[in-house]
mmCIF file with all atom_site columns, C-alpha atoms in Angstrom:
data_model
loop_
_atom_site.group_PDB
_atom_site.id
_atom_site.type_symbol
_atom_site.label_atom_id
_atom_site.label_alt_id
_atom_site.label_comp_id
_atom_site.label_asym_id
_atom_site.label_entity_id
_atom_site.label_seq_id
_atom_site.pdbx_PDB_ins_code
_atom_site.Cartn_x
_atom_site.Cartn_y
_atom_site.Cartn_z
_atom_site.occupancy
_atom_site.B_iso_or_equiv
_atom_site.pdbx_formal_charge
_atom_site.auth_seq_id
_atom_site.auth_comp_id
_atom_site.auth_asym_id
_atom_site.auth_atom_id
_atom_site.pdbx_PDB_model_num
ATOM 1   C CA . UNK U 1 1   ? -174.388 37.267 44.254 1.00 0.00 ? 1   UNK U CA 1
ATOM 2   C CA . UNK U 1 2   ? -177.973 35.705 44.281 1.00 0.00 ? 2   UNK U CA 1
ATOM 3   C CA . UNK U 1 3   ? -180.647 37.925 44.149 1.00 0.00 ? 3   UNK U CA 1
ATOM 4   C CA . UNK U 1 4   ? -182.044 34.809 46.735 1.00 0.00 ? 4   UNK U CA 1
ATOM 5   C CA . UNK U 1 5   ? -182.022 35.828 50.918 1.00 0.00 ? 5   UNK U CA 1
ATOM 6   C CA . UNK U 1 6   ? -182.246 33.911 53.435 1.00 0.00 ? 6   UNK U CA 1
ATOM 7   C CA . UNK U 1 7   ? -182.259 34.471 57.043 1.00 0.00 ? 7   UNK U CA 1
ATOM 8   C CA . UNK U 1 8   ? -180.679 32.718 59.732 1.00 0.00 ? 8   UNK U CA 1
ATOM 9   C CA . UNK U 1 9   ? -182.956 33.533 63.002 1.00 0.00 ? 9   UNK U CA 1
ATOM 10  C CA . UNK U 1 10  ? -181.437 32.895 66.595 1.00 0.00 ? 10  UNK U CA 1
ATOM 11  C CA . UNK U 1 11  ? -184.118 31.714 68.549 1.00 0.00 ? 11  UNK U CA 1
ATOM 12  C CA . UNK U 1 12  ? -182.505 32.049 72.460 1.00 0.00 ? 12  UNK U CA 1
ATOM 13  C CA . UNK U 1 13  ? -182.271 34.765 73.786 1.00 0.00 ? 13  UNK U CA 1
ATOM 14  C CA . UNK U 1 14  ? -181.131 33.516 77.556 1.00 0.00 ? 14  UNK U CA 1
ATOM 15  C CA . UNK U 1 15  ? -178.161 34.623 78.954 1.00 0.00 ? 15  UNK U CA 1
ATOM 16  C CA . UNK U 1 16  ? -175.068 32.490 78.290 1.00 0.00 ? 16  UNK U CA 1
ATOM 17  C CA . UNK U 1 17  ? -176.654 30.567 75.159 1.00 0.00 ? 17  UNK U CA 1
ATOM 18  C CA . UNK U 1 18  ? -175.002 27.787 73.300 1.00 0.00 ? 18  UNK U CA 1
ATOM 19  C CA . UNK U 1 19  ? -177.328 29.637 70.213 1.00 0.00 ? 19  UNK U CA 1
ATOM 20  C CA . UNK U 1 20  ? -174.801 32.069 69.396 1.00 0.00 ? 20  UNK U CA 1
ATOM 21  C CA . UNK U 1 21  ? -171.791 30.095 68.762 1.00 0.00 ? 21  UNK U CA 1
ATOM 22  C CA . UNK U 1 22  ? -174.508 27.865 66.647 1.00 0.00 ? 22  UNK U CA 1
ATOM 23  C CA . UNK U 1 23  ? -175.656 30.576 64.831 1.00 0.00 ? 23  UNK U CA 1
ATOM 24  C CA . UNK U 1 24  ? -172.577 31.887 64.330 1.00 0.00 ? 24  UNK U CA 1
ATOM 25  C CA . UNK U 1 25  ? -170.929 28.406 62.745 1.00 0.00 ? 25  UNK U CA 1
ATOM 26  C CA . UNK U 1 26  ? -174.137 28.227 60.376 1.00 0.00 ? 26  UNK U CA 1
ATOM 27  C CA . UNK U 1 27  ? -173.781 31.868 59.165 1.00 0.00 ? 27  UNK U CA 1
ATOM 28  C CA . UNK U 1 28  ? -169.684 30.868 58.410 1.00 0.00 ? 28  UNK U CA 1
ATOM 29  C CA . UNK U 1 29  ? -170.582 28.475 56.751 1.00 0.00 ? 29  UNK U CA 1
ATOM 30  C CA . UNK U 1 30  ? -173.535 29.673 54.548 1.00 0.00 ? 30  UNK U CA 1
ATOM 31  C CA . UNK U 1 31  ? -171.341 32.845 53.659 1.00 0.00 ? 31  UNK U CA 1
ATOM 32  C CA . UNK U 1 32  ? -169.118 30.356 51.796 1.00 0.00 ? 32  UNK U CA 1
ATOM 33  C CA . UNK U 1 33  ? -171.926 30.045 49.479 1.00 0.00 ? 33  UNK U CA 1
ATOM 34  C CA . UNK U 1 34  ? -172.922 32.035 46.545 1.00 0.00 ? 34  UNK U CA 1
ATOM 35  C CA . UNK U 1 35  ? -176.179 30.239 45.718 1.00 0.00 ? 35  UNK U CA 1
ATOM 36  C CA . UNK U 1 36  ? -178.211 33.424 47.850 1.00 0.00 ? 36  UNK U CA 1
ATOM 37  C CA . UNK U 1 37  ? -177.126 35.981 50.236 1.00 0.00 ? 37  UNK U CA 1
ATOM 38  C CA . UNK U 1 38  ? -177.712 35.106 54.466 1.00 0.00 ? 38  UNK U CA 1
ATOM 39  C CA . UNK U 1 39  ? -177.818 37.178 57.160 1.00 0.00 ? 39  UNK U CA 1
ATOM 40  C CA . UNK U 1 40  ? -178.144 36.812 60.685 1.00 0.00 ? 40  UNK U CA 1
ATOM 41  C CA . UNK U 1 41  ? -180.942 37.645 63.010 1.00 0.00 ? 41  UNK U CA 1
ATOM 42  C CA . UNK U 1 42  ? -180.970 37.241 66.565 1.00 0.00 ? 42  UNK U CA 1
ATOM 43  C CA . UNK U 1 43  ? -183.977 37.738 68.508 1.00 0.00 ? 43  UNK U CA 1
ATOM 44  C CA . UNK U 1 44  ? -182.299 39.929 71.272 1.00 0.00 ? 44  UNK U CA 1
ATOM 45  C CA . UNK U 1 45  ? -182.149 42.514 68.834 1.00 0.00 ? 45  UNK U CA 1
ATOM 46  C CA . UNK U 1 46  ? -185.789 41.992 68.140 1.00 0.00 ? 46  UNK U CA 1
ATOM 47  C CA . UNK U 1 47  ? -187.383 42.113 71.802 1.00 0.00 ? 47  UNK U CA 1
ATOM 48  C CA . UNK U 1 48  ? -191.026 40.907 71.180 1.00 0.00 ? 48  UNK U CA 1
ATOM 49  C CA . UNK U 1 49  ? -193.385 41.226 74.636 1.00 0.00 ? 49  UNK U CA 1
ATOM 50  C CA . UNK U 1 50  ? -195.746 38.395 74.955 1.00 0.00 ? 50  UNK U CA 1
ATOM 51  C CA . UNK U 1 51  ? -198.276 38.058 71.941 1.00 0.00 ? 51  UNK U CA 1
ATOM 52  C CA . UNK U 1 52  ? -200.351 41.365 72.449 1.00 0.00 ? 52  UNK U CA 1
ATOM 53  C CA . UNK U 1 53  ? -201.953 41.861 68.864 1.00 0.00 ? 53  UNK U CA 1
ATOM 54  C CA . UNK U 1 54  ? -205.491 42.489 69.321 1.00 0.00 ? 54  UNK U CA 1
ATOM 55  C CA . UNK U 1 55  ? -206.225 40.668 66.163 1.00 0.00 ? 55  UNK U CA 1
ATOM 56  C CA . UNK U 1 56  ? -205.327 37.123 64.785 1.00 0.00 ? 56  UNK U CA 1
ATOM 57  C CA . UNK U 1 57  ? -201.873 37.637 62.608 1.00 0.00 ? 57  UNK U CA 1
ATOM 58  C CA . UNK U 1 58  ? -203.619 35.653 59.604 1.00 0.00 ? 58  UNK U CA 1
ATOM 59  C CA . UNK U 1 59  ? -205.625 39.153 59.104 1.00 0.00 ? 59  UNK U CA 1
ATOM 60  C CA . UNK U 1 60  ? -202.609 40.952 58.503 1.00 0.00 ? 60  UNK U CA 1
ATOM 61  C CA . UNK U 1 61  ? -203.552 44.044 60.262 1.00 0.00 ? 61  UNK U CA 1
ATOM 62  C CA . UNK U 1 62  ? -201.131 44.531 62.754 1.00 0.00 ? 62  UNK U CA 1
ATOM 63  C CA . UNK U 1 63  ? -201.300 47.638 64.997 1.00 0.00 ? 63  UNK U CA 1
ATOM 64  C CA . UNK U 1 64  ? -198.229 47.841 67.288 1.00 0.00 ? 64  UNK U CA 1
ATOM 65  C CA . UNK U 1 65  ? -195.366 49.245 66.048 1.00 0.00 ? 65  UNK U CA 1
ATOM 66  C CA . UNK U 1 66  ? -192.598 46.313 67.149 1.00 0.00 ? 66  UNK U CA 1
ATOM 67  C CA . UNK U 1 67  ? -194.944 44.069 65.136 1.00 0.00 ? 67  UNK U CA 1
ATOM 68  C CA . UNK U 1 68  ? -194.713 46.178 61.859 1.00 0.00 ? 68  UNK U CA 1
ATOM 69  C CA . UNK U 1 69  ? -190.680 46.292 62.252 1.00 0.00 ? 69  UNK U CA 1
ATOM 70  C CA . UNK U 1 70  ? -190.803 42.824 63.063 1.00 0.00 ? 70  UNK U CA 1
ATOM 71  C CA . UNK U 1 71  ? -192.924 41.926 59.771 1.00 0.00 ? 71  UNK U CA 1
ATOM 72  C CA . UNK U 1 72  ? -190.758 44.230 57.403 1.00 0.00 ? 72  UNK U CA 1
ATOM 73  C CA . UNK U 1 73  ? -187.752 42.843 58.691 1.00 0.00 ? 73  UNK U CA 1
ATOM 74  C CA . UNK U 1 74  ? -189.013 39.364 57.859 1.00 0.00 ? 74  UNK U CA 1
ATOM 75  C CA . UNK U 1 75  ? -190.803 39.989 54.840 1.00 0.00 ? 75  UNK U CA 1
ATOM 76  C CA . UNK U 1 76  ? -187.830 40.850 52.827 1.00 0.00 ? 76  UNK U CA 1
ATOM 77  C CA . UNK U 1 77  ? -186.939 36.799 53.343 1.00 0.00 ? 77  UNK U CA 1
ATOM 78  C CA . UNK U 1 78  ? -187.419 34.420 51.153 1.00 0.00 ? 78  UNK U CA 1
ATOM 79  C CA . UNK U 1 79  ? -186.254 31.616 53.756 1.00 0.00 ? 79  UNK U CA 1
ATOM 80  C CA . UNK U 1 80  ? -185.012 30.410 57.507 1.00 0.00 ? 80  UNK U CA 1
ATOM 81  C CA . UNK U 1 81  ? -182.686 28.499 58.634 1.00 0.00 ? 81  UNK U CA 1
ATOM 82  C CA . UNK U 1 82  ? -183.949 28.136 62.272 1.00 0.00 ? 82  UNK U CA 1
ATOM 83  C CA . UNK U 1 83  ? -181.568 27.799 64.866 1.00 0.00 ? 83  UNK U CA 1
ATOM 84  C CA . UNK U 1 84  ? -183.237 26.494 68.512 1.00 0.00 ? 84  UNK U CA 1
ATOM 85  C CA . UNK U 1 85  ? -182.442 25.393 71.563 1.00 0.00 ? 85  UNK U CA 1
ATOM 86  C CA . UNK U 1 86  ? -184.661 22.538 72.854 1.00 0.00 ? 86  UNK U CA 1
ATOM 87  C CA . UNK U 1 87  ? -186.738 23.439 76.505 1.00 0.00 ? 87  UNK U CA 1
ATOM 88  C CA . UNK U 1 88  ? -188.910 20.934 77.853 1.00 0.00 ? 88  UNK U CA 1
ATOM 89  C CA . UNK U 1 89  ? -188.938 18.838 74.539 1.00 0.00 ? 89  UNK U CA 1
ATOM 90  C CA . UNK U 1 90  ? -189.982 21.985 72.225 1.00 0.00 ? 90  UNK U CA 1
ATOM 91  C CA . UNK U 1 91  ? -188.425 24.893 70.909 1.00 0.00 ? 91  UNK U CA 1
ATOM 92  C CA . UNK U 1 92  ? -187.713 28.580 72.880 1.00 0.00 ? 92  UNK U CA 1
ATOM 93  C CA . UNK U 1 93  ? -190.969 30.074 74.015 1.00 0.00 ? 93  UNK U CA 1
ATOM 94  C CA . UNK U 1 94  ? -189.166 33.250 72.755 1.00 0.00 ? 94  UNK U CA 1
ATOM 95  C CA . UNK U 1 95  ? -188.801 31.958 69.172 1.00 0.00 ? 95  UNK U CA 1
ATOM 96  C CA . UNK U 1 96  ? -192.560 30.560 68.991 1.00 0.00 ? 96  UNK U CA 1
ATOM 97  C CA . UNK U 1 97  ? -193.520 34.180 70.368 1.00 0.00 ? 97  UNK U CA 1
ATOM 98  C CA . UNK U 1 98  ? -191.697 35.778 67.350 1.00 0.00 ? 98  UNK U CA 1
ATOM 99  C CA . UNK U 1 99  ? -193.325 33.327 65.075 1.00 0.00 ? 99  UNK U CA 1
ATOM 100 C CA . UNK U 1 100 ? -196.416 33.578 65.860 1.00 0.00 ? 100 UNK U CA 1
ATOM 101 C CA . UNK U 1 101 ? -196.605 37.279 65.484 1.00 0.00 ? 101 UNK U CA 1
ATOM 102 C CA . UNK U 1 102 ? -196.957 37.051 61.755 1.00 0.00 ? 102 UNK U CA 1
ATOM 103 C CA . UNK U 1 103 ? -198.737 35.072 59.112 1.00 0.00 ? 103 UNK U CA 1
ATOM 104 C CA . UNK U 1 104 ? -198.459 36.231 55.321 1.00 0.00 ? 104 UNK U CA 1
ATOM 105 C CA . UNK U 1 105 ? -194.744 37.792 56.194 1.00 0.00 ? 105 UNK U CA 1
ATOM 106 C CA . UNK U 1 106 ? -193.816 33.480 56.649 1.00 0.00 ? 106 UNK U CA 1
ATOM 107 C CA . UNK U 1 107 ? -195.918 32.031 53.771 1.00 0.00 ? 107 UNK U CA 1
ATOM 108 C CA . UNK U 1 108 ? -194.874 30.195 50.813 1.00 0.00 ? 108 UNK U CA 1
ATOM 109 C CA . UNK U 1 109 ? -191.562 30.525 51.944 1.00 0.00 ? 109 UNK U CA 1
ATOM 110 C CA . UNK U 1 110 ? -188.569 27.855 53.052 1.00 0.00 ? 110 UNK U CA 1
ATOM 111 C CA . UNK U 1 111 ? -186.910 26.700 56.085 1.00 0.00 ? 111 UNK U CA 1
ATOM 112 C CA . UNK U 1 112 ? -184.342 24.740 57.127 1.00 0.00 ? 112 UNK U CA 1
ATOM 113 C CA . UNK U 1 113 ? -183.756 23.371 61.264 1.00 0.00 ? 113 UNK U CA 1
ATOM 114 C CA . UNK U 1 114 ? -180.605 23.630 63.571 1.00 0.00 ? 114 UNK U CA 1
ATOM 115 C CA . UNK U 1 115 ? -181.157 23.053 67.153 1.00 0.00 ? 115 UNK U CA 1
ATOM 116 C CA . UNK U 1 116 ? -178.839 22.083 70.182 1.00 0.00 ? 116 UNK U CA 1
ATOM 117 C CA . UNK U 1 117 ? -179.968 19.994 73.246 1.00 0.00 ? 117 UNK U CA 1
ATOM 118 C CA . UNK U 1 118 ? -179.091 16.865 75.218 1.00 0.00 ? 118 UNK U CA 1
ATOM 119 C CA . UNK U 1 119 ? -180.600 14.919 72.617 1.00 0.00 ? 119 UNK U CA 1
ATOM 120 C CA . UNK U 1 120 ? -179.496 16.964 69.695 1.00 0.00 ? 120 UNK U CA 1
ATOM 121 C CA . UNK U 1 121 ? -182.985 19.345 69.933 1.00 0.00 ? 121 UNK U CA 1
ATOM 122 C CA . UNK U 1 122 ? -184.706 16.968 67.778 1.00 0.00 ? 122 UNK U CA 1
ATOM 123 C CA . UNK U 1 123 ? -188.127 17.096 69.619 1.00 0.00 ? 123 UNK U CA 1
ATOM 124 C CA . UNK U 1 124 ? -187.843 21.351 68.870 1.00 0.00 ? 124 UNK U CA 1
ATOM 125 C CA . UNK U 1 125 ? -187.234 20.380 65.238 1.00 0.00 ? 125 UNK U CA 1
ATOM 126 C CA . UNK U 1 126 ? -190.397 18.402 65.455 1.00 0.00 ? 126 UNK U CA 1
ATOM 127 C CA . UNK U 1 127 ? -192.607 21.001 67.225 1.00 0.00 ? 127 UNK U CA 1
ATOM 128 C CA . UNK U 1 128 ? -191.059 24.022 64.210 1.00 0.00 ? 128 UNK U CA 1
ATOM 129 C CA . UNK U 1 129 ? -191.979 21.365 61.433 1.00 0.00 ? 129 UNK U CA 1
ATOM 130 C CA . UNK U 1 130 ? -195.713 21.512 63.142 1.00 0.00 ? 130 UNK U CA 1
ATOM 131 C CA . UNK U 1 131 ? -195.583 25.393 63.132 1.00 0.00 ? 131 UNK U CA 1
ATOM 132 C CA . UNK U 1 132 ? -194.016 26.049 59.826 1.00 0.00 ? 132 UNK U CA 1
ATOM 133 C CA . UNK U 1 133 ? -196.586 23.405 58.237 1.00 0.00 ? 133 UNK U CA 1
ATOM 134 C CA . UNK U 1 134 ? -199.200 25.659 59.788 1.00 0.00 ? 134 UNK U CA 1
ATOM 135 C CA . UNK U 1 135 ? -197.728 28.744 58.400 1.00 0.00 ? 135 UNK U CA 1
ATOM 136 C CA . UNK U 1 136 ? -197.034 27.879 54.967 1.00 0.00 ? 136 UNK U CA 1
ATOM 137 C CA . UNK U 1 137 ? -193.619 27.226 54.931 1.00 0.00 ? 137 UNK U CA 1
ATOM 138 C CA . UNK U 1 138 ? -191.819 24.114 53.290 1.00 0.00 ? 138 UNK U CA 1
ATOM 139 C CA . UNK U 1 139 ? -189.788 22.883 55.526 1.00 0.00 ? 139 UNK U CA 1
ATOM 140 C CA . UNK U 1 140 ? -186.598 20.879 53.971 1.00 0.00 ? 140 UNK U CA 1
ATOM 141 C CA . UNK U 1 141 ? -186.241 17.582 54.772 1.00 0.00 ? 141 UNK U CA 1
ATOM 142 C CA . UNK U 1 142 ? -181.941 17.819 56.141 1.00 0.00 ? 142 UNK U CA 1
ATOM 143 C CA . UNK U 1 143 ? -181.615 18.922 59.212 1.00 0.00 ? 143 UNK U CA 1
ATOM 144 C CA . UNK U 1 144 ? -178.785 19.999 61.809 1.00 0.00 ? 144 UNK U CA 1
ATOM 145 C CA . UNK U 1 145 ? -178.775 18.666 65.582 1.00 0.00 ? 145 UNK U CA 1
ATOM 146 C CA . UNK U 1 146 ? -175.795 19.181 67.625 1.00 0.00 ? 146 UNK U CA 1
ATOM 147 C CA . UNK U 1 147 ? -176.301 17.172 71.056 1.00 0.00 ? 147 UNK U CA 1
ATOM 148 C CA . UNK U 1 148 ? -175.179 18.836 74.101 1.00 0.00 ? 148 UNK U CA 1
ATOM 149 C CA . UNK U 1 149 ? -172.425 15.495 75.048 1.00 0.00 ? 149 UNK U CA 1
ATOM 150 C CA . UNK U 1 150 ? -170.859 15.721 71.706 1.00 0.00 ? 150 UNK U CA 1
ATOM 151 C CA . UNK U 1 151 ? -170.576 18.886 70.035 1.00 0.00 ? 151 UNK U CA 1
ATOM 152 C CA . UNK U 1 152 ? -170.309 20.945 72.895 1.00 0.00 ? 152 UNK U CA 1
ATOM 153 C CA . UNK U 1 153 ? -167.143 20.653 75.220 1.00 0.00 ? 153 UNK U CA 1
ATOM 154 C CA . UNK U 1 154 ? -168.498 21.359 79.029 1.00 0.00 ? 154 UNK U CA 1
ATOM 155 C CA . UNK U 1 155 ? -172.277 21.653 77.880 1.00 0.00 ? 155 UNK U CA 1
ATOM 156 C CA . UNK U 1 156 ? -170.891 24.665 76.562 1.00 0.00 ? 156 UNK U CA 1
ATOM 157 C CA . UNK U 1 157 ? -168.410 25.240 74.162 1.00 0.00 ? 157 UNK U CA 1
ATOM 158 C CA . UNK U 1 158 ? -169.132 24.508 71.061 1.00 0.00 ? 158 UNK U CA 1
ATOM 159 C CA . UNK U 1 159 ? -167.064 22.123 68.968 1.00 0.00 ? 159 UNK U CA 1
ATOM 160 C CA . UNK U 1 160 ? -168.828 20.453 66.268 1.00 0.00 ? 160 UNK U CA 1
ATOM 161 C CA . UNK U 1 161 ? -168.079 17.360 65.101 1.00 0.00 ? 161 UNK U CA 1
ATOM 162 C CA . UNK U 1 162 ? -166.780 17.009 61.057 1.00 0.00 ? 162 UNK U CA 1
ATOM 163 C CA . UNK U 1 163 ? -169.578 15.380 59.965 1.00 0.00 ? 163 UNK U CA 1
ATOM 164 C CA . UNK U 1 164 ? -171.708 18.148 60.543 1.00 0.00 ? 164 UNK U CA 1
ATOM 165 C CA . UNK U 1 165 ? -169.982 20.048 57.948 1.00 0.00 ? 165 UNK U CA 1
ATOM 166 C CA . UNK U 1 166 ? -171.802 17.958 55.101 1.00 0.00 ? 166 UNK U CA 1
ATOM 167 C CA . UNK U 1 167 ? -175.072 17.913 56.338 1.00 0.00 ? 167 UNK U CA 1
ATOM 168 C CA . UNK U 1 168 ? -174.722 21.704 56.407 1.00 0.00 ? 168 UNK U CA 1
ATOM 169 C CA . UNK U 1 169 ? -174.187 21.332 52.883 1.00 0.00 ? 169 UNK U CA 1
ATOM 170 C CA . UNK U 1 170 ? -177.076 19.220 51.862 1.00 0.00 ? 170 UNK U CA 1
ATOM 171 C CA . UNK U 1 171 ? -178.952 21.325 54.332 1.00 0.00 ? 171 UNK U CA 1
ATOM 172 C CA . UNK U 1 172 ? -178.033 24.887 52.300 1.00 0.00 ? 172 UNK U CA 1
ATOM 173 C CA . UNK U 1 173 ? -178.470 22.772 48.730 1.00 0.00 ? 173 UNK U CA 1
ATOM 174 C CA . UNK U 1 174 ? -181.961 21.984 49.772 1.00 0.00 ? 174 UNK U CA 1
ATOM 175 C CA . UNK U 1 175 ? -182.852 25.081 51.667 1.00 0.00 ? 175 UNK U CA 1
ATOM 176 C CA . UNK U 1 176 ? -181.804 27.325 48.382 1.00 0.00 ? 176 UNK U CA 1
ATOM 177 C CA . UNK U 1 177 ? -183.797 25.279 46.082 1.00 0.00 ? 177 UNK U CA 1
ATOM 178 C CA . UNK U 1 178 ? -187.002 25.559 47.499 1.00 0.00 ? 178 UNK U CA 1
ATOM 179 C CA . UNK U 1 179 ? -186.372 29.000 48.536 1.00 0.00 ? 179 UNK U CA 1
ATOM 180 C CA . UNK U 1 180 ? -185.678 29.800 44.485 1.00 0.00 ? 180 UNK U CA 1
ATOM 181 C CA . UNK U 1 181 ? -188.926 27.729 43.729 1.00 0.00 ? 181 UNK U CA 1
ATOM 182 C CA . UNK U 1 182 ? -191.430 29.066 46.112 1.00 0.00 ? 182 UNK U CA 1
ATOM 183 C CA . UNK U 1 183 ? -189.753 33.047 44.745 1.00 0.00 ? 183 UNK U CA 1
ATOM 184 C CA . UNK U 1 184 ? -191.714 32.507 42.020 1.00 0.00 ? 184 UNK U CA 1
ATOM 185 C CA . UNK U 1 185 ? -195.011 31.272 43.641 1.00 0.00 ? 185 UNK U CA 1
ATOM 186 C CA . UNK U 1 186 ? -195.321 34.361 45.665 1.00 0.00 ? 186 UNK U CA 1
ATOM 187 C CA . UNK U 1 187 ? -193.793 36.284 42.118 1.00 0.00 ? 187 UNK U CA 1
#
């Protein structure tokens, strides 16, 4: 195994998400790999209130204590693969809340984008690529976007077309490389 890990972060937490089935078809599929080791975290296990730290994240000087569990748990990372719905052309308010809660725990680090919406959740894509740029993340260039009419029978079972299954690839090729480069920037 890789001594490379990567995190695959749920971002919905509303009842009856399409997010979980997502998540859970990326994770499949990135455990097939043996380039670095994934693992799966979904924000309901991580309940974040609102933004309440006192000081700017950027400091690093976090004083509540779901904050500190929420920065060692994503510290140990060395990339994302973030999986979003799109709401009102953006991403979850709940994943920009968990996002936003840290600053050096993201930086020189990699991501990679899945989202799901009526238009694939392209526009979320667009608003994370903003925020990770901010953040120092890289951000790879393939991305997922399932669209709510075709990869989803009823709006809400999820059955992805084939062709996803080789942008996932290119996706985890890309993802792992810049994960493995940026490892030794922060080394």
């Amino acid at each position: 195994m890789s001594d490379l890990k990567l995190a695959i972060i749920l971002g919905s937490t509303r009842p009856g998400r399409n997010g979980e089935a997502v998540a859970d078809w990326v994770l499949t599929r990135a455990k097939e790999r043996t380039g670095a080791d994934y693992e799966l975290i979904d924000l309901l296990d991580h309940p974040l209130p609102p933004l309440d730290e006192p000081i700017p994240a950027s400091a690093g000087k976090y004083t509540g204590e779901h904050t500190k569990a929420w920065a060692a748990t994503i510290a140990k990372f060395d990339g994302f693969v973030f999986v979003t719905p799109e709401y009102n052309h953006s991403t979850s308010a709940v994943l920009k809340n968990a996002i936003d809660y840290l600053y050096g725990e993201w930086n020189n680090k990699a991501a990679a984008f899945v989202s799901y919406g009526s238009l694939g959740g392209a526009r979320a894509i667009e608003h994370l690529r903003a925020i990770c740029s901010e953040l120092q993340i890289a951000h790879v260039r393939q991305q997922l976007s399932f669209s709510l009419f075709d990869d989803f029978r009823g709006f809400s079972t999820f059955t992805p077309a084939a062709v996803h299954d080789q942008a996932a690839t290119v996706l985890f090729d890309q993802l792992e490389a810049w994960a493995g480069a940026l490892k030794t920037v922060r080394s």
